[in-house]
JSON list of C-alpha atoms in Angstrom, two decimals:
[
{"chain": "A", "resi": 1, "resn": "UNK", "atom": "CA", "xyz": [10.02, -5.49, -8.89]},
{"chain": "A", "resi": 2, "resn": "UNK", "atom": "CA", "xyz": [10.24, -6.85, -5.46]},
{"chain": "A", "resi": 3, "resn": "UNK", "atom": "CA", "xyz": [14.20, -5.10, -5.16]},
{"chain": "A", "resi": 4, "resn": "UNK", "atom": "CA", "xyz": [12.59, -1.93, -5.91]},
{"chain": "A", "resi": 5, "resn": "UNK", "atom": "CA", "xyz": [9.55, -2.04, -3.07]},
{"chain": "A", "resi": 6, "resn": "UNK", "atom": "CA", "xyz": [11.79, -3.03, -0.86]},
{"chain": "A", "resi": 7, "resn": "UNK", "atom": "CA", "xyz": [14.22, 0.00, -1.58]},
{"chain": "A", "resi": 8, "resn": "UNK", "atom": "CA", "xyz": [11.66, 2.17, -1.65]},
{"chain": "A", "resi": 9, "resn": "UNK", "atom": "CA", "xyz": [9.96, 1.04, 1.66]},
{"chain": "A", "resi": 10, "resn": "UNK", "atom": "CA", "xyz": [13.55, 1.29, 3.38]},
{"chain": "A", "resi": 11, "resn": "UNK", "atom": "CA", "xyz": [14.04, 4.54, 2.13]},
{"chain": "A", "resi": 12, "resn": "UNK", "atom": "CA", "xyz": [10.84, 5.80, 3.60]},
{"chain": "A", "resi": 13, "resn": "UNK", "atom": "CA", "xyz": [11.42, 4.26, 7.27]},
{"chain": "A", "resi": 14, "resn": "UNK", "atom": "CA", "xyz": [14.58, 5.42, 7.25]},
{"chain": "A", "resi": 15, "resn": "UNK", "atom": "CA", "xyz": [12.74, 8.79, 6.50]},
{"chain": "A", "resi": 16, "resn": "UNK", "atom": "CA", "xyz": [10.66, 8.28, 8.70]},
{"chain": "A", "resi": 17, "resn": "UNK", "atom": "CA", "xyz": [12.97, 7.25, 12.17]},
{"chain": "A", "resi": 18, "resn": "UNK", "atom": "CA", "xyz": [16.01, 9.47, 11.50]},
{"chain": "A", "resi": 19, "resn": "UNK", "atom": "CA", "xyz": [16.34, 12.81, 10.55]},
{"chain": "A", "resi": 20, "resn": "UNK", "atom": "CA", "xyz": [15.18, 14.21, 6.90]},
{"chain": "A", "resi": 21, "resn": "UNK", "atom": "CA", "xyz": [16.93, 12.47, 3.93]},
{"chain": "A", "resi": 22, "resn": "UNK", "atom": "CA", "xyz": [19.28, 14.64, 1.87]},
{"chain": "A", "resi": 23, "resn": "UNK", "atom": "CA", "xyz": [17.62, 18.09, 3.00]},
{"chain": "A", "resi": 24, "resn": "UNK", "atom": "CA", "xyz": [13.78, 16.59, 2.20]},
{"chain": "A", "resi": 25, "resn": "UNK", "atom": "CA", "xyz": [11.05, 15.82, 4.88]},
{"chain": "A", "resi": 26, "resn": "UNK", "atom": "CA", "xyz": [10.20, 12.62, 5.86]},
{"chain": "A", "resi": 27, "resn": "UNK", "atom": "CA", "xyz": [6.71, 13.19, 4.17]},
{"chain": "A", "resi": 28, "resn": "UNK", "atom": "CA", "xyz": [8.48, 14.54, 0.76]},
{"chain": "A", "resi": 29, "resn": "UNK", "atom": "CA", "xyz": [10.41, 11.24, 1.10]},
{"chain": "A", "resi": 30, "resn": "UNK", "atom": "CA", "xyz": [7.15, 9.26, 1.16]},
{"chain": "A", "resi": 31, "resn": "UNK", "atom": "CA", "xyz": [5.00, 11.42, -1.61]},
{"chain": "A", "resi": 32, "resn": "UNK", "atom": "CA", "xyz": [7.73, 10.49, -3.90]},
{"chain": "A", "resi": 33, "resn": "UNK", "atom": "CA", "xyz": [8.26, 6.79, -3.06]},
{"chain": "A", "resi": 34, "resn": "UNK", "atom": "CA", "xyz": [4.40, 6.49, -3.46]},
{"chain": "A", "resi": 35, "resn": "UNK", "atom": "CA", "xyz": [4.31, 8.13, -6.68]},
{"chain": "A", "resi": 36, "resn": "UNK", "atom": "CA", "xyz": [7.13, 5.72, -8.31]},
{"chain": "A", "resi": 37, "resn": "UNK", "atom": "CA", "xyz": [5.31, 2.37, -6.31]},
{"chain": "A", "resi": 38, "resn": "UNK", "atom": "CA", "xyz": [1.93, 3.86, -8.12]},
{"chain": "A", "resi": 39, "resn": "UNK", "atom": "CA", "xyz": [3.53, 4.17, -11.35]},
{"chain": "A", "resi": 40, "resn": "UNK", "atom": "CA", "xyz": [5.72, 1.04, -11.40]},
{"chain": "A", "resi": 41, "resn": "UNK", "atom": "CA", "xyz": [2.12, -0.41, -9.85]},
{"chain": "A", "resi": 42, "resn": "UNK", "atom": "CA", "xyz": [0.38, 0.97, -13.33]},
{"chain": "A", "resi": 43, "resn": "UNK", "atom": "CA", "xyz": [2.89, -0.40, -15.85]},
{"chain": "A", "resi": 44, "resn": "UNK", "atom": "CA", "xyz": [2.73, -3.99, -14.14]},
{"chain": "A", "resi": 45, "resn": "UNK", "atom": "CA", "xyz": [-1.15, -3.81, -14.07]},
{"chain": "A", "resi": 46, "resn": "UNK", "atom": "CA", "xyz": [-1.18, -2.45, -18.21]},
{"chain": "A", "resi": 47, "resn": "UNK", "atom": "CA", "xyz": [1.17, -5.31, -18.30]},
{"chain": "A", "resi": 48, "resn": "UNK", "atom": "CA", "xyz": [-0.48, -8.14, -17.01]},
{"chain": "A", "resi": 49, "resn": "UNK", "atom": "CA", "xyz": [-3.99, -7.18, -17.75]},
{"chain": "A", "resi": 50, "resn": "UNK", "atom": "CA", "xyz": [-3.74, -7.40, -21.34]},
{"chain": "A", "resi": 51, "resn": "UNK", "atom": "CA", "xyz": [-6.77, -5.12, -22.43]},
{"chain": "A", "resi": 52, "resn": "UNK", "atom": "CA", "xyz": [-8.12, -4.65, -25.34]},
{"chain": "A", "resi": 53, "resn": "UNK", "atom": "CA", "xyz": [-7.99, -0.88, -26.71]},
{"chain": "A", "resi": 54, "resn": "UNK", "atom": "CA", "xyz": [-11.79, -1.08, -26.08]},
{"chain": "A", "resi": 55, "resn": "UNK", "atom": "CA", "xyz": [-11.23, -2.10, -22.35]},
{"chain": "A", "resi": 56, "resn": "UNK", "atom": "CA", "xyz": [-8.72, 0.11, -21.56]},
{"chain": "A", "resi": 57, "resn": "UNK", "atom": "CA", "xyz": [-10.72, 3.13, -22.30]},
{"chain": "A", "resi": 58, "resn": "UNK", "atom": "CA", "xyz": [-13.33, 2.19, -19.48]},
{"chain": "A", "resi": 59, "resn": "UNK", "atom": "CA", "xyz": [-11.32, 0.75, -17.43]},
{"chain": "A", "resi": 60, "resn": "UNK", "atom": "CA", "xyz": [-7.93, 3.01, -16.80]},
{"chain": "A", "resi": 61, "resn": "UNK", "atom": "CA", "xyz": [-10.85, 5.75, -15.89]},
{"chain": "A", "resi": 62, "resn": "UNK", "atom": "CA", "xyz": [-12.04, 3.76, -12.84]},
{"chain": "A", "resi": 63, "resn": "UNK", "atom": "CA", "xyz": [-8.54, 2.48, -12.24]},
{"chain": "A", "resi": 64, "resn": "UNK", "atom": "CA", "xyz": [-7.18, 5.75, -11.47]},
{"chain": "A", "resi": 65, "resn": "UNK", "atom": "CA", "xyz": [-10.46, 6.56, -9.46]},
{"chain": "A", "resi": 66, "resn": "UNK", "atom": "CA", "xyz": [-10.41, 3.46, -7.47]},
{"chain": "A", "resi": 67, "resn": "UNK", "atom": "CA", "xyz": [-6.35, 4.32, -6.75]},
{"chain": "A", "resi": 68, "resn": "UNK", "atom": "CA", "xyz": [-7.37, 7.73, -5.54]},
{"chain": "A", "resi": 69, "resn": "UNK", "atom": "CA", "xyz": [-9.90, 6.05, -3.03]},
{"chain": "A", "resi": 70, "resn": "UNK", "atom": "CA", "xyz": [-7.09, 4.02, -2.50]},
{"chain": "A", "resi": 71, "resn": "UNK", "atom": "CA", "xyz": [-4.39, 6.53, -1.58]},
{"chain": "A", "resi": 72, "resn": "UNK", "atom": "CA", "xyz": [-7.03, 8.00, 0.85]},
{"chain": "A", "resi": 73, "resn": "UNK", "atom": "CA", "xyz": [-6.42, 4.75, 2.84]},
{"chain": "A", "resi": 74, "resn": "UNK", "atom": "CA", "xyz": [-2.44, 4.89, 2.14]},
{"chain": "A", "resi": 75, "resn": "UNK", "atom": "CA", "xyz": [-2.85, 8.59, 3.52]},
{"chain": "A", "resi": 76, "resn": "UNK", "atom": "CA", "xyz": [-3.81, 6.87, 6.95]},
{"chain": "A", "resi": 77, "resn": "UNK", "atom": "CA", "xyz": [-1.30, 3.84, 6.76]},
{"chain": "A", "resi": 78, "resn": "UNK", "atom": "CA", "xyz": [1.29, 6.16, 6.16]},
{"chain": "A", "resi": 79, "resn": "UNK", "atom": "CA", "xyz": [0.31, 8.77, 9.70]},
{"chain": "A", "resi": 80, "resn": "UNK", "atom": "CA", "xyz": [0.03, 5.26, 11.12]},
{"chain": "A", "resi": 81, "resn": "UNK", "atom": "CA", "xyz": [4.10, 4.45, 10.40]},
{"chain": "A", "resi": 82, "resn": "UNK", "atom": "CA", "xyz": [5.02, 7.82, 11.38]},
{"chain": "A", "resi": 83, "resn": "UNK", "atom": "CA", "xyz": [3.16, 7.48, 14.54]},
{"chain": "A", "resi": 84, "resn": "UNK", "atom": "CA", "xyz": [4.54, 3.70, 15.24]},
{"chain": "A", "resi": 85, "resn": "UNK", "atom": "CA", "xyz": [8.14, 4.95, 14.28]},
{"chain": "A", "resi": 86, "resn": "UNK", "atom": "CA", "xyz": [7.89, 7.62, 16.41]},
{"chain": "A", "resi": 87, "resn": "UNK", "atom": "CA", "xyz": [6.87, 5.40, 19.78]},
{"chain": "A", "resi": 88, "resn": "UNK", "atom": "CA", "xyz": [7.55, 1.98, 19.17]},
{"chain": "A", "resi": 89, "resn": "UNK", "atom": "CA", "xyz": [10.48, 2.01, 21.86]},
{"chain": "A", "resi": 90, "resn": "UNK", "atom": "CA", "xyz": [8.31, 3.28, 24.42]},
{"chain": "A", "resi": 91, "resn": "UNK", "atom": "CA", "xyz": [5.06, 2.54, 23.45]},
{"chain": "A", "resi": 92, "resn": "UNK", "atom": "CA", "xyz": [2.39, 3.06, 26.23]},
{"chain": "A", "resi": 93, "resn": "UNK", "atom": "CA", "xyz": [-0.65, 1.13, 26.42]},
{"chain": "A", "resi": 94, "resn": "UNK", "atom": "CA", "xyz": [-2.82, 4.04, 25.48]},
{"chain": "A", "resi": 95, "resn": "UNK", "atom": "CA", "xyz": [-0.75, 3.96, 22.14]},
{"chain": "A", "resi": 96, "resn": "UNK", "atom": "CA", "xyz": [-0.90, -0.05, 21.28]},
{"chain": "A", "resi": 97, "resn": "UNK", "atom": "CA", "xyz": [-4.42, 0.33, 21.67]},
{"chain": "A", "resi": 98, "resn": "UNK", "atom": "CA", "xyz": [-4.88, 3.25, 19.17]},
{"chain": "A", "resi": 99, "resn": "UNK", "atom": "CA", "xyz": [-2.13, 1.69, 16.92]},
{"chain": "A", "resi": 100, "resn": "UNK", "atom": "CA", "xyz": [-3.87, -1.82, 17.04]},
{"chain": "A", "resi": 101, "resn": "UNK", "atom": "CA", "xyz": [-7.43, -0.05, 15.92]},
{"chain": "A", "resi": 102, "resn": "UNK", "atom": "CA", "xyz": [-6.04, 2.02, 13.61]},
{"chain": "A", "resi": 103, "resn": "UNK", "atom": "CA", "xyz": [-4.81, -0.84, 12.01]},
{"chain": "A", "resi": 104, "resn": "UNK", "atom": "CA", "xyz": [-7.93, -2.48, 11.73]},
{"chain": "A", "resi": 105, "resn": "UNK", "atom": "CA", "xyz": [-10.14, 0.50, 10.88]},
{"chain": "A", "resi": 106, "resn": "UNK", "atom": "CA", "xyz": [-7.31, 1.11, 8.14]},
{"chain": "A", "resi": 107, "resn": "UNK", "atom": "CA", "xyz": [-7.83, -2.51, 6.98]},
{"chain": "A", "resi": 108, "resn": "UNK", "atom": "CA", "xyz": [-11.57, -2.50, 6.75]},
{"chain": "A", "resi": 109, "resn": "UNK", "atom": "CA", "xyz": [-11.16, 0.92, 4.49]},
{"chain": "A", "resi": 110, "resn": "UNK", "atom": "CA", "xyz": [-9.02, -0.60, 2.27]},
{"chain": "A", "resi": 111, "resn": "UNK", "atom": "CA", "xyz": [-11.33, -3.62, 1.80]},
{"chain": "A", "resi": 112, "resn": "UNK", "atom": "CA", "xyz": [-14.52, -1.69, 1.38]},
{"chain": "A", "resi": 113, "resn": "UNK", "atom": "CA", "xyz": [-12.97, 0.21, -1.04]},
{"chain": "A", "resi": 114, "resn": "UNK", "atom": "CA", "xyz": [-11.85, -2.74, -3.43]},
{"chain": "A", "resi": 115, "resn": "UNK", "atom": "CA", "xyz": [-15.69, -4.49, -2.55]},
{"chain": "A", "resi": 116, "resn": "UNK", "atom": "CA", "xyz": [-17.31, -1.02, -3.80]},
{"chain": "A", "resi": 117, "resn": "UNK", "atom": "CA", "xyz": [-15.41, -1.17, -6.74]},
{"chain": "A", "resi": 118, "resn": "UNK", "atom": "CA", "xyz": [-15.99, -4.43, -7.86]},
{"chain": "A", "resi": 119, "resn": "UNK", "atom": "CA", "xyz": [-19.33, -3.69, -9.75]},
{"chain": "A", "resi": 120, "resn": "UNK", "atom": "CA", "xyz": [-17.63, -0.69, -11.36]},
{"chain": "A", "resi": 121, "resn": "UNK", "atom": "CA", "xyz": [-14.83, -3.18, -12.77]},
{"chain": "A", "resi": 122, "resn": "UNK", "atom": "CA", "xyz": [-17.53, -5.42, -13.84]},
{"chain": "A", "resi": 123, "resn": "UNK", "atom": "CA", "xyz": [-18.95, -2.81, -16.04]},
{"chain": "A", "resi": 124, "resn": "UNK", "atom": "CA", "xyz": [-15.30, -2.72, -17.82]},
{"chain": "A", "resi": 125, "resn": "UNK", "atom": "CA", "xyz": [-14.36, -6.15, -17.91]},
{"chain": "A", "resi": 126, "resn": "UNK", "atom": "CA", "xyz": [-15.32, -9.43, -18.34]},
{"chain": "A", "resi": 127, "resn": "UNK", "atom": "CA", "xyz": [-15.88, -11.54, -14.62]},
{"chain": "A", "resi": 128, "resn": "UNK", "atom": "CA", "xyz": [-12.52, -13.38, -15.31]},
{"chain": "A", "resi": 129, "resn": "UNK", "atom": "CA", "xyz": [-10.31, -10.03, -16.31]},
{"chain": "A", "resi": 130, "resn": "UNK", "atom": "CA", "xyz": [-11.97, -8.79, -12.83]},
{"chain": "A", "resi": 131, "resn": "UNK", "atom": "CA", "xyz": [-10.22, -11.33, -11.05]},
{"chain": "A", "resi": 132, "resn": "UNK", "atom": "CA", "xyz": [-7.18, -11.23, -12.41]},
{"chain": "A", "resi": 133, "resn": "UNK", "atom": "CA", "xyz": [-6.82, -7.78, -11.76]},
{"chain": "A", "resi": 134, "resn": "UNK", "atom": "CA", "xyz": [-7.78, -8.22, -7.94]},
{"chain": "A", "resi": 135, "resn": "UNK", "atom": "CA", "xyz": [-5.33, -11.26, -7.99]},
{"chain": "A", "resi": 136, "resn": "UNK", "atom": "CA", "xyz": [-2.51, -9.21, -9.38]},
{"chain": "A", "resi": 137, "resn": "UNK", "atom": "CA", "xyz": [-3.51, -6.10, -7.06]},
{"chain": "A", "resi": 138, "resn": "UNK", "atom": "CA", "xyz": [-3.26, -8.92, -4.65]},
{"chain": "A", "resi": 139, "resn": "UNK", "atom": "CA", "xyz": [0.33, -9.94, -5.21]},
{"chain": "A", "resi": 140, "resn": "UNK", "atom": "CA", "xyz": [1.81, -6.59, -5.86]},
{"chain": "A", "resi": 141, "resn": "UNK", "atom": "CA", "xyz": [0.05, -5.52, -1.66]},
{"chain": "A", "resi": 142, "resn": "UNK", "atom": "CA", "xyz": [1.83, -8.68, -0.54]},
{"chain": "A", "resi": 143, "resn": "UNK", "atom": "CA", "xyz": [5.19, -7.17, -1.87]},
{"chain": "A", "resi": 144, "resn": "UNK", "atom": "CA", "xyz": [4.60, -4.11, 0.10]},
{"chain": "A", "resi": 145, "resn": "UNK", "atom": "CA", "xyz": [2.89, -5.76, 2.23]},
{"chain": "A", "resi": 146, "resn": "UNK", "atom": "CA", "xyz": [6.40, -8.34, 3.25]},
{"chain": "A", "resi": 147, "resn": "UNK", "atom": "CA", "xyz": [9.06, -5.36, 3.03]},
{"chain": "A", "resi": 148, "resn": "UNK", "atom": "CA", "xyz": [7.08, -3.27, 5.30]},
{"chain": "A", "resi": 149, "resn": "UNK", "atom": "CA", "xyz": [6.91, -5.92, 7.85]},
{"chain": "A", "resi": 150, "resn": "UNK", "atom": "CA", "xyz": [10.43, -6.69, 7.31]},
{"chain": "A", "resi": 151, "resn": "UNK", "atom": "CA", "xyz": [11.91, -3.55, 7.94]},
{"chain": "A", "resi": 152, "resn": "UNK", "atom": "CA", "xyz": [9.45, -2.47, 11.06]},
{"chain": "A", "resi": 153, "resn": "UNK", "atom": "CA", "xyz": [10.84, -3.34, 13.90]},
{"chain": "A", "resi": 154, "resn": "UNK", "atom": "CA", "xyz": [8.65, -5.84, 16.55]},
{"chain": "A", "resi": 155, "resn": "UNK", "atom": "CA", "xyz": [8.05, -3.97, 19.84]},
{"chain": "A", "resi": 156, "resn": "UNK", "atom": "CA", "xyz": [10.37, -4.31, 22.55]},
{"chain": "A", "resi": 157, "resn": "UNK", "atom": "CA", "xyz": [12.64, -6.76, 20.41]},
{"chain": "A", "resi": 158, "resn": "UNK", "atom": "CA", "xyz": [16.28, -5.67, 19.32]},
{"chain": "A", "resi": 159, "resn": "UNK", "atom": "CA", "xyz": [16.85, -7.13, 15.27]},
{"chain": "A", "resi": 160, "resn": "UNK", "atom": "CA", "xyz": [19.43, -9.12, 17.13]},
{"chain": "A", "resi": 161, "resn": "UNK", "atom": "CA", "xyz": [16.81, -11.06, 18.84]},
{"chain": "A", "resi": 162, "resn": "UNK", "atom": "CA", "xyz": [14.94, -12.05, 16.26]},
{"chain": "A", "resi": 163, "resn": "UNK", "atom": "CA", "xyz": [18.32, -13.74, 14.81]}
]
């Protein structure tokens, strides 16, 4: 699993910071790597969940509604990459300061989203099945999460540097 994020991620910086991969955009690149992380994502959450038939059936509804809100937020991490790939060797202090509260304002979406849709889950699920699904949504963010930050480059540092 965390071979494949990481391929995918690479594949969409290197989208995103060099010209358009095998005659598609650098956004075609990312709506497809999104699609196969959100389906991959799906199969591992079926997987690990273990629902009942009964469960599923209320549940897979307000999964795929609370991954919609959820792709609203990707929507603006994703104009956030472009923007950082395109500056990040020259970035003024105008841009930091945008970059550094969009990050933030992106982070606080993504966490009122999961908080509204706690109650919703609740509805589906018992307390305990709740949490495990936040703890494996958890887990499979940190894997995008670490290969993002691994293949973004730190401002004003060469890879060599960091060596």
């Amino acid at each position: 699993m965390r071979k494949c994020f990481f391929l995918l991620m690479v594949t969409v910086l290197c989208g995103l910071v060099s010209s358009p991969l095998f005659g598609q955009s650098a956004t075609d690149v990312i709506e497809l790597t999104r699609a196969v992380i959100q389906a991959e994502r799906q199969a591992i959450v079926a997987k690990t969940m273990q629902l009942t038939e009964q469960e599923g059936n209320v549940f897979w509804p307000i999964y795929r509604q609370y991954r919609g809100e959820l792709a609203g937020v990707g929507d603006r991490w994703v104009k956030l990459i472009k923007t950082y790939a395109e500056n990040f060797e020259n970035l003024s202090e105008e841009m930091a300061e945008h970059i550094i509260t969009e990050h933030f304002n992106i982070e606080r979406a993504n966490l009122d989203v999961r908080v509204k849709y706690i109650p919703r889950f609740k509805e589906a699920l018992s307390t305990v099945k709740v949490a495990r699904f936040y703890q494996i949504e958890n887990k499979l963010d940190a894997v995008v999460d670490y290969d993002i930050a691994e293949a973004v480059p730190l401002i004003g540092y060469a890879s060599q540097d960091l060596e």
